[in-house]
Coordinates of C-alpha atoms and ligand atoms in Angstrom, one line a residue:
M1 CA -0.1 0.0 -0.1
S2 CA 1.5 3.4 -0.9
L3 CA -0.1 5.5 1.9
R4 CA 0.9 5.2 5.7
A5 CA -2.3 3.8 7.2
G6 CA -3.7 4.5 10.8
F7 CA -7.1 2.7 11.8
L8 CA -9.2 3.5 15.1
G9 CA -11.8 1.4 16.5
L10 CA -10.7 -2.6 16.9
G11 CA -14.4 -3.6 17.6
A12 CA -16.4 -6.5 16.0
I13 CA -16.2 -5.5 12.2
G14 CA -13.1 -2.8 12.9
A15 CA -10.7 -5.5 13.9
P16 CA -11.0 -7.7 10.8
M17 CA -10.9 -4.8 8.5
A18 CA -7.8 -3.4 9.9
A19 CA -6.2 -7.0 9.7
H20 CA -6.3 -6.6 6.0
L21 CA -4.5 -3.4 6.2
A22 CA -1.9 -4.7 8.5
R23 CA -1.2 -7.4 5.8
R24 CA -0.7 -4.8 3.1
G25 CA 1.7 -2.2 4.4
P26 CA 2.8 -0.5 7.6
L27 CA -0.1 0.2 10.1
V28 CA -0.6 2.0 13.3
V29 CA -3.7 1.5 15.4
W30 CA -5.6 3.0 18.2
N31 CA -8.6 1.5 20.5
R32 CA -10.1 3.2 23.2
T33 CA -9.5 0.3 25.4
G34 CA -5.7 -0.1 25.1
E35 CA -5.0 -3.6 25.7
R36 CA -7.2 -4.6 22.9
A37 CA -4.7 -2.0 20.5
T38 CA -1.7 -3.8 22.1
E39 CA -3.4 -7.4 21.5
F40 CA -3.9 -6.6 17.9
S41 CA -0.6 -5.0 17.4
T42 CA 1.1 -8.1 18.5
R43 CA -1.0 -10.5 16.4
H44 CA -0.7 -8.5 13.0
R45 CA 2.5 -7.3 13.9
C46 CA 2.0 -3.4 13.7
R47 CA 2.1 -0.5 16.1
A48 CA -0.4 0.6 18.5
A49 CA -0.3 4.4 19.2
R50 CA -0.7 6.1 22.6
T51 CA -3.1 8.5 21.4
P52 CA -5.3 9.3 18.3
R53 CA -2.9 12.5 17.8
D54 CA 0.2 10.4 17.7
L55 CA -1.8 8.1 15.3
A56 CA -2.5 10.9 13.2
A57 CA 1.0 12.2 13.5
E58 CA 2.5 8.8 11.8
S59 CA -0.4 8.4 9.0
E60 CA -1.1 9.8 5.8
V61 CA -4.7 8.2 5.8
V62 CA -6.8 8.0 9.1
I63 CA -9.5 5.5 8.9
T64 CA -12.2 5.2 11.7
C65 CA -14.8 2.6 12.6
L66 CA -16.7 3.6 15.5
P67 CA -20.4 3.2 16.9
T68 CA -21.5 6.9 15.6
S69 CA -20.6 9.9 13.8
Q70 CA -20.5 11.9 17.3
D71 CA -17.9 9.4 18.5
V72 CA -15.6 10.0 15.6
E73 CA -16.2 13.7 15.8
R74 CA -15.2 13.6 19.7
L75 CA -12.0 12.1 18.9
L76 CA -10.8 15.2 16.8
D77 CA -10.6 17.5 19.9
G78 CA -8.5 18.0 23.2
P79 CA -4.9 17.6 23.6
D80 CA -4.7 14.0 22.3
G81 CA -7.4 14.3 19.7
L82 CA -6.8 13.9 15.9
L83 CA -6.7 17.4 14.6
G84 CA -3.6 17.8 16.8
G85 CA -1.8 15.2 14.6
L86 CA -3.3 15.6 10.9
E87 CA -0.9 17.2 8.6
P88 CA -2.2 19.1 5.3
G89 CA -3.0 16.7 2.4
G90 CA -4.0 14.2 4.8
L91 CA -7.0 11.4 3.8
F92 CA -9.7 10.8 6.3
L93 CA -12.1 7.8 5.7
D94 CA -15.0 7.0 8.1
C95 CA -16.2 3.6 8.0
T96 CA -18.6 4.1 10.6
S97 CA -22.3 3.5 9.8
G98 CA -22.7 7.1 10.6
D99 CA -24.9 10.1 9.7
P100 CA -24.8 12.8 7.1
A101 CA -25.0 16.0 8.8
T102 CA -22.0 15.2 11.6
S103 CA -20.0 13.9 8.6
R104 CA -20.5 17.2 6.4
R105 CA -19.4 19.0 9.9
I106 CA -16.3 16.8 10.2
A107 CA -15.6 17.3 6.5
S108 CA -15.7 20.9 6.6
R109 CA -13.6 21.2 10.0
L110 CA -11.0 18.8 8.4
A111 CA -11.0 21.0 5.1
E112 CA -9.9 24.0 7.3
R113 CA -6.9 21.9 7.8
G114 CA -6.1 20.8 4.3
V115 CA -7.4 17.2 5.2
T116 CA -10.0 15.7 2.8
F117 CA -12.9 13.4 4.1
A118 CA -15.2 10.5 2.7
D119 CA -17.8 8.8 4.6
A120 CA -17.1 5.0 3.7
P121 CA -19.4 2.8 5.8
V122 CA -19.4 -0.9 4.8
S123 CA -21.8 -3.8 4.4
G124 CA -21.2 -7.6 4.4
G125 CA -21.1 -8.3 7.8
T126 CA -18.1 -9.5 9.9
N127 CA -17.7 -12.7 7.7
G128 CA -17.6 -9.9 4.7
A129 CA -14.5 -8.5 6.8
E130 CA -13.0 -11.5 7.6
A131 CA -13.1 -12.4 4.1
G132 CA -11.9 -9.0 2.7
T133 CA -15.0 -8.9 0.4
L134 CA -17.4 -5.9 2.1
T135 CA -19.2 -3.4 0.0
V136 CA -17.9 0.2 0.8
M137 CA -20.5 2.5 0.1
I138 CA -18.5 6.1 -0.3
G139 CA -19.6 9.6 -0.1
G140 CA -17.1 12.4 -1.0
H141 CA -15.3 14.4 -4.1
P142 CA -14.4 12.3 -6.9
D143 CA -10.7 13.0 -6.2
T144 CA -10.9 11.8 -2.5
V145 CA -12.6 8.6 -3.6
A146 CA -10.1 8.0 -6.3
R147 CA -7.5 8.3 -3.7
A148 CA -9.4 6.0 -1.2
R149 CA -9.7 3.2 -3.3
E150 CA -6.4 1.3 -2.7
V151 CA -6.6 1.7 0.8
L152 CA -10.5 0.6 1.0
S153 CA -9.6 -2.2 -1.7
A154 CA -7.7 -4.0 1.4
F155 CA -11.2 -5.1 3.1
S156 CA -13.6 -4.6 0.1
S157 CA -14.2 -6.0 -3.2
R158 CA -17.1 -3.4 -4.3
I159 CA -16.5 0.3 -4.0
E160 CA -19.4 2.4 -5.0
H161 CA -19.5 6.2 -5.2
M162 CA -22.7 7.5 -4.0
G163 CA -22.3 11.0 -4.3
P164 CA -21.0 14.0 -2.1
V165 CA -20.0 14.0 1.7
G166 CA -23.0 12.1 3.6
T167 CA -24.4 10.1 0.7
G168 CA -22.5 7.0 2.1
H169 CA -24.0 7.2 5.3
A170 CA -27.4 8.0 3.9
M171 CA -27.3 4.6 1.7
K172 CA -26.1 2.8 4.7
A173 CA -29.0 4.2 6.8
V174 CA -31.8 3.3 4.2
N175 CA -30.1 -0.4 3.8
N176 CA -30.1 -0.9 7.4
A177 CA -33.8 0.3 7.9
L178 CA -34.8 -2.3 5.3
L179 CA -32.6 -5.2 6.8
A180 CA -34.5 -4.1 10.1
I181 CA -38.1 -4.4 8.9
N182 CA -37.4 -7.5 7.3
I183 CA -36.1 -9.0 10.5
L184 CA -39.1 -7.8 12.5
A185 CA -41.5 -9.1 9.8
A186 CA -39.9 -12.5 9.1
G187 CA -40.1 -12.9 13.0
E188 CA -43.6 -11.9 13.1
G189 CA -44.8 -14.1 10.0
L190 CA -42.7 -17.4 11.2
A191 CA -43.9 -16.8 14.9
A192 CA -47.6 -17.1 13.3
L193 CA -46.9 -19.9 11.1
V194 CA -45.4 -22.0 13.7
K195 CA -48.1 -21.3 16.0
A196 CA -50.5 -22.2 13.2
G197 CA -48.8 -25.9 12.9
V198 CA -46.4 -25.3 10.1
P199 CA -42.9 -26.6 10.8
A200 CA -40.6 -24.0 11.0
R201 CA -38.1 -25.4 8.5
T202 CA -40.7 -26.2 5.8
A203 CA -42.1 -22.3 6.3
V204 CA -38.8 -20.8 6.0
A205 CA -37.9 -23.4 2.5
V206 CA -41.5 -22.3 1.1
L207 CA -41.0 -18.7 1.7
N208 CA -37.4 -18.8 0.3
L209 CA -39.1 -20.4 -2.9
S210 CA -41.5 -17.9 -3.2
S211 CA -41.8 -13.9 -3.6
G212 CA -41.7 -13.0 0.3
R213 CA -38.2 -14.0 0.8
S214 CA -35.4 -11.8 1.5
F215 CA -31.6 -12.0 2.8
V216 CA -33.0 -12.4 6.0
S217 CA -35.1 -15.4 5.4
E218 CA -32.7 -16.8 2.8
A219 CA -29.4 -16.4 5.1
L220 CA -30.0 -15.2 8.4
V221 CA -32.9 -17.2 9.6
P222 CA -31.4 -20.7 8.6
E223 CA -27.9 -19.9 10.1
R224 CA -29.3 -18.2 13.3
V225 CA -32.9 -18.9 14.1
L226 CA -33.9 -22.0 12.9
N227 CA -30.9 -23.7 15.0
G228 CA -31.2 -20.9 17.9
S229 CA -27.3 -20.3 17.8
W230 CA -27.6 -16.2 18.1
P231 CA -24.1 -15.4 17.7
R232 CA -22.9 -11.9 18.3
T233 CA -21.6 -10.1 15.2
F234 CA -23.6 -6.9 15.2
R235 CA -25.2 -5.2 18.3
L236 CA -29.0 -4.6 18.0
A237 CA -28.0 -1.4 19.6
L238 CA -26.0 -0.3 16.4
L239 CA -29.0 -1.5 14.2
D240 CA -31.4 0.7 16.3
K241 CA -29.0 3.9 15.8
D242 CA -29.1 3.1 11.8
V243 CA -32.8 3.2 11.7
R244 CA -32.8 6.6 14.0
I245 CA -30.6 7.8 11.1
A246 CA -32.7 6.4 8.3
R247 CA -35.7 8.2 10.1
D248 CA -34.1 11.7 10.3
L249 CA -33.1 11.2 6.8
L250 CA -36.6 10.5 5.4
G251 CA -38.0 13.4 7.9
D252 CA -35.4 15.9 6.2
A253 CA -36.3 15.0 2.8
G254 CA -40.0 15.4 3.3
V255 CA -40.9 11.7 3.0
A256 CA -43.3 9.9 5.1
G257 CA -41.7 6.9 6.6
P258 CA -44.3 5.2 8.7
L259 CA -42.7 1.5 8.4
V260 CA -39.3 3.1 9.3
D261 CA -40.8 4.9 12.2
L262 CA -42.4 1.7 13.7
A263 CA -39.3 -0.4 13.0
G264 CA -37.4 2.2 15.1
T265 CA -39.8 2.3 17.9
L266 CA -39.7 -1.8 17.9
L267 CA -36.2 -1.9 17.8
G268 CA -36.0 0.7 20.6
R269 CA -38.1 -1.6 22.9
A270 CA -36.1 -4.7 21.9
R271 CA -32.9 -2.7 22.8
A272 CA -34.3 -1.8 25.8
A273 CA -35.5 -5.1 26.7
L274 CA -32.5 -7.3 25.7
G275 CA -29.4 -4.8 26.4
E276 CA -26.7 -3.1 24.4
D277 CA -24.6 -6.1 23.9
A278 CA -27.5 -8.2 22.2
D279 CA -27.2 -9.1 18.9
Y280 CA -29.4 -7.6 16.0
M281 CA -31.1 -10.8 15.0
E282 CA -32.2 -11.3 18.9
A283 CA -35.2 -9.1 17.7
I284 CA -36.8 -12.2 16.6
R285 CA -36.3 -13.6 20.0
L286 CA -38.4 -10.7 21.2
V287 CA -41.0 -11.7 19.2
E288 CA -41.1 -15.4 19.9
Q289 CA -41.1 -14.5 23.6
E290 CA -44.2 -12.1 23.2
A291 CA -45.9 -14.6 21.0
G292 CA -44.9 -17.8 23.2
V293 CA -43.3 -19.6 20.7
E294 CA -39.9 -20.7 19.4
I295 CA -39.1 -20.9 15.5
R296 CA -36.7 -23.8 15.6
G297 CA -36.0 -26.9 13.3
Ligands
NDP1 P1 -18.5 -2.6 18.1 O1 -19.3 -2.3 19.4 O2 -17.8 -4.0 18.3 O3 -17.1 -1.9 18.6 C1 -17.0 -0.5 18.6 C2 -15.5 0.1 18.5 O4 -15.7 1.4 18.7 C3 -14.8 -0.7 19.6 O5 -13.4 -0.7 19.2 C4 -14.7 0.6 20.7 O6 -13.9 0.6 21.8 C5 -14.9 1.8 20.1 N1 -15.8 2.9 20.6 C6 -16.7 2.8 21.3 N2 -17.2 4.1 21.4 C7 -16.0 4.9 21.6 C8 -15.6 5.9 21.8 N3 -16.6 6.9 22.6 N4 -14.6 6.5 21.5 C9 -13.7 5.8 20.7 N5 -14.0 4.5 20.5 C10 -15.2 4.0 20.6 O7 -18.9 -2.3 16.8 P2 -19.0 -2.6 15.4 O8 -17.4 -2.8 15.1 O9 -19.7 -3.7 15.2 O10 -19.4 -1.3 14.5 C11 -18.4 -0.4 14.3 C12 -19.3 0.4 13.2 O11 -19.2 -0.3 12.0 C13 -20.7 1.0 13.6 O12 -21.0 2.0 13.2 C14 -21.6 -0.3 13.1 O13 -23.0 0.4 12.9 C15 -21.0 -0.6 11.8 N6 -21.1 -2.1 11.3 C16 -20.8 -3.0 11.9 C17 -21.1 -4.3 11.3 C18 -21.1 -5.5 12.0 O14 -21.3 -6.5 11.2 N7 -20.8 -5.7 13.2 C19 -21.3 -4.4 9.6 C20 -21.6 -3.1 9.3 C21 -21.5 -1.8 9.9 P3 -13.7 -0.5 23.0 O15 -12.9 -1.5 22.4 O16 -13.0 0.5 24.0 O17 -15.1 -0.5 23.2

């Protein structure tokens, strides 16, 4: 890789993304919980920076993957903040599933320092991150996008330019709102079918041969619900955050969004009931509990 890279946020998806970057060239990492960064740097033979500022000072491209855009913005400031270390000419790629308005503000603050920004959220899940086959939906100036491609291709097989800064986050929020609606709807429909006496596996098989199928029914339900495995790969709290971003996006665009609104309300309830560490597919567990049925088979 021709640019020296710095990566902040070694969480469920950030860590496997950063691991690909470590294989491509020199990498420096930072994580809020320092032990995670130390462990990662030992395993992947790269450096762990003491502060975000130190990381920025060593990097030509800074990549963030944090829960929210607000978390990213907060890392800019203070004596140890990124702004203290960033040099003019630098590139800042935010792979957080964030929100367009905060990203536009971050972009203009960075532009004052001569640093270019793009929002570059990803889809494909932790499996896609491990395999290096994520899809990146990027928002930014075409020159920034062209510069970003080499770095992003370390962990992605498709990089799609959506438009100006903020449009990557808008795309991601709408995608995840549709994912949430599909999860909730699949849970409700399958719970009702099982209660009506249809074996769960048969219901899923027929759905997947019919027009009501989705990624949820084809991949997620067979892998996680039918066998009751509920692995924790993507926190329900993060999907709830994505649906809130989509709600704001629809509101700002003057689009009535009753389905997205309702999905947000239901996910908010699920988050309150199941906690911050629950996986997103556990929203179906709550549907099961409330219906008094298990979708297994
Ligand atoms: P995790 O909760 O697993 O990890 C979050 C990371 O951010 C951790 O490294 C955590 O540090 C760090 N962090 C949390 N809060 C702060 C803060 N205030 N300041 C600095 N660092 C902070 O999240 P994921 O890795 O799953 O998700 C990251 C982003 O990627 C999210 O926006 C998510 O929506 C998106 N995403 C996730 C996918 C997935 O499958 N998991 C799929 C596609 C997108 P610490 O170790 O200290 O907790």
